[in-house]
Tab-separated table of C-alpha atoms (C1' of nucleotides) in Angstrom:
chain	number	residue	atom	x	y	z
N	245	UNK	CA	23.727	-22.434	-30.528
N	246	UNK	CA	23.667	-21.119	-26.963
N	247	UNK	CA	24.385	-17.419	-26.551
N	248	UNK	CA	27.862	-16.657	-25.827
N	249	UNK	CA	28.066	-14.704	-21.909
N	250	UNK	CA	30.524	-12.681	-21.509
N	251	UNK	CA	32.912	-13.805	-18.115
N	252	UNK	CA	32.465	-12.266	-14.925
N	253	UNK	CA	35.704	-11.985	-12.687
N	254	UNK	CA	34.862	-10.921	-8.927
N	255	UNK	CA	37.556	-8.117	-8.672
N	256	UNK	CA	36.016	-6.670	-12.096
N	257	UNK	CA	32.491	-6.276	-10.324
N	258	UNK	CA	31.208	-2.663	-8.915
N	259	UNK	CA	28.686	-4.149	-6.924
N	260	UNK	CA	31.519	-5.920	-4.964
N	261	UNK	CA	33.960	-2.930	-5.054
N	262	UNK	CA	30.844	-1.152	-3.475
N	263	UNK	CA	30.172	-4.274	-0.919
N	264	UNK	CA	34.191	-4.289	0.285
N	265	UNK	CA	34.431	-0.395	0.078
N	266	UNK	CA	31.580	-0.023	2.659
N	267	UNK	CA	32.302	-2.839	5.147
N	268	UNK	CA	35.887	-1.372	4.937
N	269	UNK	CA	34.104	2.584	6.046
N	270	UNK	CA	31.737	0.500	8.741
N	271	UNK	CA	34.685	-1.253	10.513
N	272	UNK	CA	36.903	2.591	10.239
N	273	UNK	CA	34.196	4.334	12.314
N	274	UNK	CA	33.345	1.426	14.546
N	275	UNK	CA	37.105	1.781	15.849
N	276	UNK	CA	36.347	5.612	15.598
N	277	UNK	CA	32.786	5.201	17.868
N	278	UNK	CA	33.921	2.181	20.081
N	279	UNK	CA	34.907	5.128	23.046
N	280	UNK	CA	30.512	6.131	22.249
N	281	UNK	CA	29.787	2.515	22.067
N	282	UNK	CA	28.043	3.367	19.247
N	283	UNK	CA	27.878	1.200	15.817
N	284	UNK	CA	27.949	2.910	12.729
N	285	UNK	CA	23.821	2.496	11.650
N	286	UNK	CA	23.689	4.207	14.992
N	287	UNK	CA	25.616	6.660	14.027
N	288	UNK	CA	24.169	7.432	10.815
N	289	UNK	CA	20.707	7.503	13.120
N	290	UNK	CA	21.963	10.120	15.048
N	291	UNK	CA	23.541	12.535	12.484
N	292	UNK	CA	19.925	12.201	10.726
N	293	UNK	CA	18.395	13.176	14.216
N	294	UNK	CA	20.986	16.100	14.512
N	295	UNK	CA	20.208	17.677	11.501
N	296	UNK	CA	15.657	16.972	12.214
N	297	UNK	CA	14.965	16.174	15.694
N	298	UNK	CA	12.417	14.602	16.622
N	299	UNK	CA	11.283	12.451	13.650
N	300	UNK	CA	8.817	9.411	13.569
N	301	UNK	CA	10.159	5.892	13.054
N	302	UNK	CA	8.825	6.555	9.298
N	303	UNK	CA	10.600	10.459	8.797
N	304	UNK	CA	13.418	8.817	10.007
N	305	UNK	CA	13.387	5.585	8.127
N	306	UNK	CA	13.163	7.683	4.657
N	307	UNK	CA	16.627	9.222	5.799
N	308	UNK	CA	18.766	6.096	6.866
N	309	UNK	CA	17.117	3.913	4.387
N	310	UNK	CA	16.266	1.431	7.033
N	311	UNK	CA	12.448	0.495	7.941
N	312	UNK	CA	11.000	-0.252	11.130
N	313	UNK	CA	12.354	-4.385	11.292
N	314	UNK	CA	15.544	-3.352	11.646
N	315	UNK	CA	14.928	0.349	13.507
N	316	UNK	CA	12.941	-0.535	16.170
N	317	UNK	CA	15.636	-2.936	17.929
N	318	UNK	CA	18.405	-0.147	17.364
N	319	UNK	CA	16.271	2.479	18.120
N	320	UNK	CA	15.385	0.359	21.848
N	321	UNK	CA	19.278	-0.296	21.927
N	322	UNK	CA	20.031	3.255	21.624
N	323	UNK	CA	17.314	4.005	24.578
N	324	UNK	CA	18.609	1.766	26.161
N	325	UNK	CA	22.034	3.573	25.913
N	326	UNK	CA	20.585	6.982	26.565
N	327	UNK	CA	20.967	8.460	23.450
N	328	UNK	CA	17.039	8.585	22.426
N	329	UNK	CA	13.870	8.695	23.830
N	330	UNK	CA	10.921	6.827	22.090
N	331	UNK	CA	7.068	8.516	22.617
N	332	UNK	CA	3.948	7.313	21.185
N	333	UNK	CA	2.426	10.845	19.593
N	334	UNK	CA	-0.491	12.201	21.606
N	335	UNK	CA	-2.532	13.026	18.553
N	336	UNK	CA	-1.815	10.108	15.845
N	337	UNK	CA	-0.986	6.831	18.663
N	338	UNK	CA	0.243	4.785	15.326
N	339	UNK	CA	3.487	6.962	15.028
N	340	UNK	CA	6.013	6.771	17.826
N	341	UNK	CA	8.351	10.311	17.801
N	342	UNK	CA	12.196	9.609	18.582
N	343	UNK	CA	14.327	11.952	19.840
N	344	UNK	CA	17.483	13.259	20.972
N	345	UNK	CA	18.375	13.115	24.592
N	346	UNK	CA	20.571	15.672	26.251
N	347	UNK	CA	23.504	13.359	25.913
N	348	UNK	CA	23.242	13.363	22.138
N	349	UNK	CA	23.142	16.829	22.482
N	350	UNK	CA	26.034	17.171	24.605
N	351	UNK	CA	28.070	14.531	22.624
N	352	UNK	CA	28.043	15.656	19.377
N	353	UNK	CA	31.220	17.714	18.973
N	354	UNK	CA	33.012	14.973	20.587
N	355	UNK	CA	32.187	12.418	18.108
N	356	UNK	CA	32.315	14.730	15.153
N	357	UNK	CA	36.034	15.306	16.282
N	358	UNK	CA	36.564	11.871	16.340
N	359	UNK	CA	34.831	10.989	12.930
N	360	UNK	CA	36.447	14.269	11.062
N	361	UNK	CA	39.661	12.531	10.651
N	362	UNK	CA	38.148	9.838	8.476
N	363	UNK	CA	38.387	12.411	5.325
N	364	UNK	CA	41.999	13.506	6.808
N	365	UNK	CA	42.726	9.660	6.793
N	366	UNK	CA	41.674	9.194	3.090
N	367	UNK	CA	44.226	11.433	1.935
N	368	UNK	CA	41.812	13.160	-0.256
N	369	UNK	CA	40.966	16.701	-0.904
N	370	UNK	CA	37.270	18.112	-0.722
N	371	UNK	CA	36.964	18.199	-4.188
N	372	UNK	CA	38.138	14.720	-4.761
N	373	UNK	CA	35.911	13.624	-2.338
N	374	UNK	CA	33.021	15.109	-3.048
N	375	UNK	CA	33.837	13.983	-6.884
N	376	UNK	CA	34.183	10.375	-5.251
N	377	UNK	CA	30.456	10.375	-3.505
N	378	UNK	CA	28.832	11.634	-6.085
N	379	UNK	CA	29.945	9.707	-8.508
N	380	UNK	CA	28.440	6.849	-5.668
N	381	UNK	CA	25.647	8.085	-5.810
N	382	UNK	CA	25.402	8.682	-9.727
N	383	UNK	CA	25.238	4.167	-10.052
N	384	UNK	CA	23.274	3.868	-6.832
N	385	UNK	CA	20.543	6.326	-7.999
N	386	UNK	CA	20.653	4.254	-11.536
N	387	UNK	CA	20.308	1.458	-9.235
N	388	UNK	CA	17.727	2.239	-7.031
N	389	UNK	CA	14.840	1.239	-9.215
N	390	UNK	CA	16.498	-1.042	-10.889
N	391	UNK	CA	14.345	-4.525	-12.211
N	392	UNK	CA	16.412	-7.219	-13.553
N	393	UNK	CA	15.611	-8.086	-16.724
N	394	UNK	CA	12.876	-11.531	-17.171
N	395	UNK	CA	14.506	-14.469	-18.416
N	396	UNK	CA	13.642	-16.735	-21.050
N	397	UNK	CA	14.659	-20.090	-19.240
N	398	UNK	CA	13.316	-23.547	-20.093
N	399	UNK	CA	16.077	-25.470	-17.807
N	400	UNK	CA	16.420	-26.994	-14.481
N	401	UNK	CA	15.394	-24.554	-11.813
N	402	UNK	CA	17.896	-24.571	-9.100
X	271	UNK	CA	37.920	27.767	24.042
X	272	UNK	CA	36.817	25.032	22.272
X	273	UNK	CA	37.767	24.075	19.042
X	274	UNK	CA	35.267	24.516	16.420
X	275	UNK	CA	34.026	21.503	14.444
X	276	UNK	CA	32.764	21.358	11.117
X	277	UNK	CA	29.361	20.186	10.962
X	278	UNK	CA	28.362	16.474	9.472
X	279	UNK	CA	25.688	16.322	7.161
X	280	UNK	CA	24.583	12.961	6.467
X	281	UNK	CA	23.582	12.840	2.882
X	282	UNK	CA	27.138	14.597	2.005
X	283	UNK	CA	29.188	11.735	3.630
X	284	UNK	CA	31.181	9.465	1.338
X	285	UNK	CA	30.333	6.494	4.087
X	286	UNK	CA	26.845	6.835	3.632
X	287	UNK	CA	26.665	7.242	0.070
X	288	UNK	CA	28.435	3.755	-0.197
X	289	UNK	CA	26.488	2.176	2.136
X	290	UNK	CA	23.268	2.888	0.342
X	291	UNK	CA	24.788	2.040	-2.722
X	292	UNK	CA	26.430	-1.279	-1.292
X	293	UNK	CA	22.367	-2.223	0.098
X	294	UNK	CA	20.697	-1.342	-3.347
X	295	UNK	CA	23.158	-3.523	-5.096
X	296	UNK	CA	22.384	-5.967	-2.845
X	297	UNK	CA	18.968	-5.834	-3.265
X	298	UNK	CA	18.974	-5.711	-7.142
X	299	UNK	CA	21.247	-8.616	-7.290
X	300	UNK	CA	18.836	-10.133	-4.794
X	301	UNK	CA	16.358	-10.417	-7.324
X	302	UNK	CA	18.498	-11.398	-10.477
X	303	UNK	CA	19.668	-14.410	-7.619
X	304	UNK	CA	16.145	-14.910	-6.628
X	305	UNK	CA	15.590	-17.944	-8.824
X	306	UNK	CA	18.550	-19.492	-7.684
X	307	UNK	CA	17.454	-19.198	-4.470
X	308	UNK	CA	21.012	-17.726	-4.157
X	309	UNK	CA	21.714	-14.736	-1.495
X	310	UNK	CA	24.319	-12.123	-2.834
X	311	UNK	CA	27.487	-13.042	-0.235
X	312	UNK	CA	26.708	-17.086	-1.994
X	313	UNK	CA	26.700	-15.414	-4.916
X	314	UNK	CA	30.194	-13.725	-4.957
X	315	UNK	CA	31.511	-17.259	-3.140
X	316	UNK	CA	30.530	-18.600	-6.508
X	317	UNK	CA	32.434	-16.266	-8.231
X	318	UNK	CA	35.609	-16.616	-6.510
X	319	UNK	CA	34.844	-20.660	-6.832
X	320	UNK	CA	34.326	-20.164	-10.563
X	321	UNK	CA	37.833	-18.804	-10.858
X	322	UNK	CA	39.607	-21.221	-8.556
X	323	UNK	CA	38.564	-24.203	-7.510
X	324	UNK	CA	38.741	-25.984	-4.830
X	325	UNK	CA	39.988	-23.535	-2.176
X	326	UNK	CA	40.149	-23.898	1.318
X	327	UNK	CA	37.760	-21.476	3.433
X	328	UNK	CA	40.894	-19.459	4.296
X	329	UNK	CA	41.813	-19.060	0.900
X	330	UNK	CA	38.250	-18.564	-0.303
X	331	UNK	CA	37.915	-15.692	2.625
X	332	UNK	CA	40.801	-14.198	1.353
X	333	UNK	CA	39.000	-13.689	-2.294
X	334	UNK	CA	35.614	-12.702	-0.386
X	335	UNK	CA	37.147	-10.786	2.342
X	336	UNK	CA	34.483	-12.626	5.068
X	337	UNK	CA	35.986	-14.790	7.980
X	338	UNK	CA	35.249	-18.177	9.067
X	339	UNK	CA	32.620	-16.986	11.199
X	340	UNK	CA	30.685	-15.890	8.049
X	341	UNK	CA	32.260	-18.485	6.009
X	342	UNK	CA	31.061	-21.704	7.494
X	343	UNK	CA	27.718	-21.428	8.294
X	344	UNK	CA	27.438	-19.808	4.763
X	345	UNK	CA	29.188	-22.515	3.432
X	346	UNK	CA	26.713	-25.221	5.231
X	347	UNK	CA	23.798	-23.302	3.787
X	348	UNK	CA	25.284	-23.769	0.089
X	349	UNK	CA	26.245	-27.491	0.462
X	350	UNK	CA	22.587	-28.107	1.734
X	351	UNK	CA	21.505	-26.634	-1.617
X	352	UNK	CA	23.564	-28.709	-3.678
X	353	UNK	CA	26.517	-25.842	-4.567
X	354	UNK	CA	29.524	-27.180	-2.639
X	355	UNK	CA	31.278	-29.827	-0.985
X	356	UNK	CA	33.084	-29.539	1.995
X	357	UNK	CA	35.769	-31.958	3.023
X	358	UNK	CA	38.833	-32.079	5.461
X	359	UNK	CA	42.042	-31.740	3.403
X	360	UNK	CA	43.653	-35.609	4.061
X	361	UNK	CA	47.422	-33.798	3.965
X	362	UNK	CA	46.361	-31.318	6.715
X	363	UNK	CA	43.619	-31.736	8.786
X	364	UNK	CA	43.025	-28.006	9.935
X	365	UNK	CA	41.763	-27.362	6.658
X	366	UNK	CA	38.618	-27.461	4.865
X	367	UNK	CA	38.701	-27.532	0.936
X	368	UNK	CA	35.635	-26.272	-0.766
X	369	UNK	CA	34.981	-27.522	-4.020
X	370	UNK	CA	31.905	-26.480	-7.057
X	371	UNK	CA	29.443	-28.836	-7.139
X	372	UNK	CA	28.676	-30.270	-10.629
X	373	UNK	CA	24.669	-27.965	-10.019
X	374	UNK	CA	27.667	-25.051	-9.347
X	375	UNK	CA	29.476	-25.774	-12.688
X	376	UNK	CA	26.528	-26.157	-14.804
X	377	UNK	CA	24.315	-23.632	-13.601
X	378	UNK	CA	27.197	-21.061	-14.351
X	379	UNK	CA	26.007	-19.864	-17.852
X	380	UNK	CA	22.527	-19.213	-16.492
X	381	UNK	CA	23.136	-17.330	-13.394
X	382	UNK	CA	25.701	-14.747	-15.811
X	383	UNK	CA	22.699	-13.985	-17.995
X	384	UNK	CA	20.397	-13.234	-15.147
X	385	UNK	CA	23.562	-10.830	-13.665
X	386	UNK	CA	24.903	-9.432	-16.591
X	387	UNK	CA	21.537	-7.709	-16.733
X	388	UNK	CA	22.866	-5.285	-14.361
X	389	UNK	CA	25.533	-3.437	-16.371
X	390	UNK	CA	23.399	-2.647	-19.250
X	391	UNK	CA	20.425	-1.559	-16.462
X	392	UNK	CA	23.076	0.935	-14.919
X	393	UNK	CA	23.006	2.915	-18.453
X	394	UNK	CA	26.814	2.615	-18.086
X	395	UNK	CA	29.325	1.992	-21.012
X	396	UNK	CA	32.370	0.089	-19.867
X	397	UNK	CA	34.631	2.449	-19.891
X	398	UNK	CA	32.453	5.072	-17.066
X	399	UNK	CA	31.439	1.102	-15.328
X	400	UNK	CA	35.320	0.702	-15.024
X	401	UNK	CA	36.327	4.829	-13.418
X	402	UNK	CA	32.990	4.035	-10.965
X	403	UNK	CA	34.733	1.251	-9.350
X	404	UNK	CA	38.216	2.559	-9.895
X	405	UNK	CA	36.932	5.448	-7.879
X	406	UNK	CA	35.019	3.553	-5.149
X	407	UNK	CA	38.436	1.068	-5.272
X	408	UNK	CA	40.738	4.247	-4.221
X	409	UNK	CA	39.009	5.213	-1.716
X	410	UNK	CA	38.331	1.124	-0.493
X	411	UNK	CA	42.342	1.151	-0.613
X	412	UNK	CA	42.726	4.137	1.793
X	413	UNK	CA	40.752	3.388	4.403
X	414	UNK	CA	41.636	-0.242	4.116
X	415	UNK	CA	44.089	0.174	6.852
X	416	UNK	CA	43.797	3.419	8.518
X	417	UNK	CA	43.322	3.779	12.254
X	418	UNK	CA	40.982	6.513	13.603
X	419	UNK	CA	43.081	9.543	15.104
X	420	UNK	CA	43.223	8.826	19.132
X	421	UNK	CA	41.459	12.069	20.562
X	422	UNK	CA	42.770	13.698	23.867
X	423	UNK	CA	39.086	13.549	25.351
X	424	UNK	CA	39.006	14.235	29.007
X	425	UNK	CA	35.081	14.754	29.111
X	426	UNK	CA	32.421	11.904	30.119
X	427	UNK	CA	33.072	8.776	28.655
X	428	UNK	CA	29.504	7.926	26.704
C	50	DT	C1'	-21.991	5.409	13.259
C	51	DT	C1'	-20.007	1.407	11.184
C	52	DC	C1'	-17.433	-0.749	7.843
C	53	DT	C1'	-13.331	-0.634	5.196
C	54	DA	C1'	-9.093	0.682	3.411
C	55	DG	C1'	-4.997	2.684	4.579
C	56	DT	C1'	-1.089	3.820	7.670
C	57	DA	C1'	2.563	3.201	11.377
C	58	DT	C1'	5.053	0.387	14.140
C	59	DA	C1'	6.278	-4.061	16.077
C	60	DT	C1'	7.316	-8.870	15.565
C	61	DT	C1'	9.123	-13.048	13.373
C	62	DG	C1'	12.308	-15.628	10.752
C	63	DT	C1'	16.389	-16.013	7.905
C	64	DA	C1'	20.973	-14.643	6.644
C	65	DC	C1'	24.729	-12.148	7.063
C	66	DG	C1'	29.211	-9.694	9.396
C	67	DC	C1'	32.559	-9.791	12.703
C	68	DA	C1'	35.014	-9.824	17.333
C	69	DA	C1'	36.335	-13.079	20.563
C	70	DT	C1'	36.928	-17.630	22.037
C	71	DT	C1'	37.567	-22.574	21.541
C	72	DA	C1'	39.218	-26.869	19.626
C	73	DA	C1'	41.931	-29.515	16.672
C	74	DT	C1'	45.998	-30.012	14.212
C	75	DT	C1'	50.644	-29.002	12.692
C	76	DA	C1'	55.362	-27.459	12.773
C	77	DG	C1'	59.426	-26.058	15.063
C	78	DA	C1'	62.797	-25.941	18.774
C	79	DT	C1'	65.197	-28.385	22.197
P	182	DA	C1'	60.257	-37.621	21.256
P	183	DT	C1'	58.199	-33.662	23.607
P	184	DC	C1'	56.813	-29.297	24.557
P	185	DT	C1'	55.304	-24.930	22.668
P	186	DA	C1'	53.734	-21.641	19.431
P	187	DA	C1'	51.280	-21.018	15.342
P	188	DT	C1'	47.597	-22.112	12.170
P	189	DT	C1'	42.846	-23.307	10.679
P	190	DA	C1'	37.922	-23.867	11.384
P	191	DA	C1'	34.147	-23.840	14.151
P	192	DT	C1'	31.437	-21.724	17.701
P	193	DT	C1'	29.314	-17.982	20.370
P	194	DG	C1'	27.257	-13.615	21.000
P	195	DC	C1'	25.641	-9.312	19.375
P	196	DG	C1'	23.890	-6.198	15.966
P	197	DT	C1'	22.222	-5.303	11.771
P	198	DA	C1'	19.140	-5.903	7.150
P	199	DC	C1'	14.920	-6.972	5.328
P	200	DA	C1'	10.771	-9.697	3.687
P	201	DA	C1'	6.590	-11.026	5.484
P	202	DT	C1'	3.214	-10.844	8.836
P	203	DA	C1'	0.629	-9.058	12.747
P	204	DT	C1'	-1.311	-5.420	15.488
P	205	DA	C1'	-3.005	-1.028	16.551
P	206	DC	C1'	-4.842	2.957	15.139
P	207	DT	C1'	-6.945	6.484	11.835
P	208	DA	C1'	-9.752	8.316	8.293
P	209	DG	C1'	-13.060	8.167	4.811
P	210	DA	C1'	-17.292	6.305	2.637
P	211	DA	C1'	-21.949	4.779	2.991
DNA sequence: TTCTAGTATATTGTACGCAATTAATTAGAT
DNA sequence: ATCTAATTAATTGCGTACAATATACTAGAA
């Protein structure tokens, strides 16, 4: 007798709650950095260069969660845009050190003003959000590591 | 004198910390999927198929919350593999009415006991499963709509 | 020193995501 | 019936994501 499975209903599933909840934050501060022309990974690159600048591809890679396939054409983009500069290091030539230009510099209490009202926007108090992220962060470190389980399956493989 | 901003730290934002989460989700489910040779966006297409079936793409992007752009080359990509048919709706030709392939229907039961792997990996009974994405739903809800705050900004325009 | 293993970044190829545009079809008003 | 506005998919263009591979460089062992 087969094994019963239990139903799964989309609108039931964390992992899309998660999926919809974050395309829904990407497309909020695209509207909120369109007047940067900046996307949101960008972003996200630039408040990790803010708080250590300058980083290697790799140091800043560990922050963003992004490696260098998807880095290295945002990281030229963002040259490209002024808001980095990219250096092989004089000492190790594998690494390449990014950092900040003077614009990024300059810009960054203008596009913290115009990211701050996202938590304004969410109608939430600190505590509620800071509750809400963490307890993000709680199933994503569970997550992380995560194998799915090996199979015992004889049938057809699709 | 300007006013001051509160400072951004990245691994403190809500945005972030669902963005991570939203990418290792994909990547676990990537590997439950993997002998499917399904991709996680063809895998929740299934599940909204698996409820209701046929639907047309708008209907089915509704579910999914992805636009034709997404939809139909997405769409191709699973009818080459054998899990959907696409045909014009005969009543009204502007549509498109995607139906489950028989592979679709069958392989249904398999492709739950590779996912439902996930749940008991998270170390999550239901009922703290259910508050996660409750939580991560709330906050979905309120950004949902909201419009970024227009900023008086007289400065350089980056 | 020379060989080898390891490390850092870049490149390639595939698949999203989505804004903007286009094309085809339908429905509604006159 | 005909013209117009609305609707539905498909297409285009750009920017991620990431696995897999390639390339360049470094360091450590013999």
């Amino acid at each position: 007798m087969a094994t019963p499975t239990k139903n799964i209903l989309l609108d039931e599933q964390l992992c899309f709650a998660l999926y919809t909840a974050s395309k829904r934050f990407n497309h909020f501060y695209a509207e909120a950095l369109a007047p940067f022309k900046l996307t949101y990974p960008q972003y996200i690159t630039l408040l990790a260069l803010w708080e250590n600048n300058p980083m290697t591809v790799r140091e800043l890679g560990s922050h963003v969660n992004l490696d260098s396939g998807t880095l290295t054409p945002l990281l030229k983009r963002m040259q490209t845009q002024g808001w980095v500069e990219r250096k092989r290091d004089e000492n190790d030539e594998r690494q390449v050190n990014i950092s900040l230009s003077q614009k990024a510099l300059d810009a960054k209490p203008e596009i913290f003003a115009h990211v701050n009202t996202c938590m304004d926007l969410l109608g939430m108090d600190e505590k509620t959000y800071a509750a809400t992220r963490d307890t993000v962060n709680f199933a994503s470190e569970r997550i992380k590591n995560a194998k799915p389980k090996k199979i015992d399956y004889d049938g057809p493989q699709f």
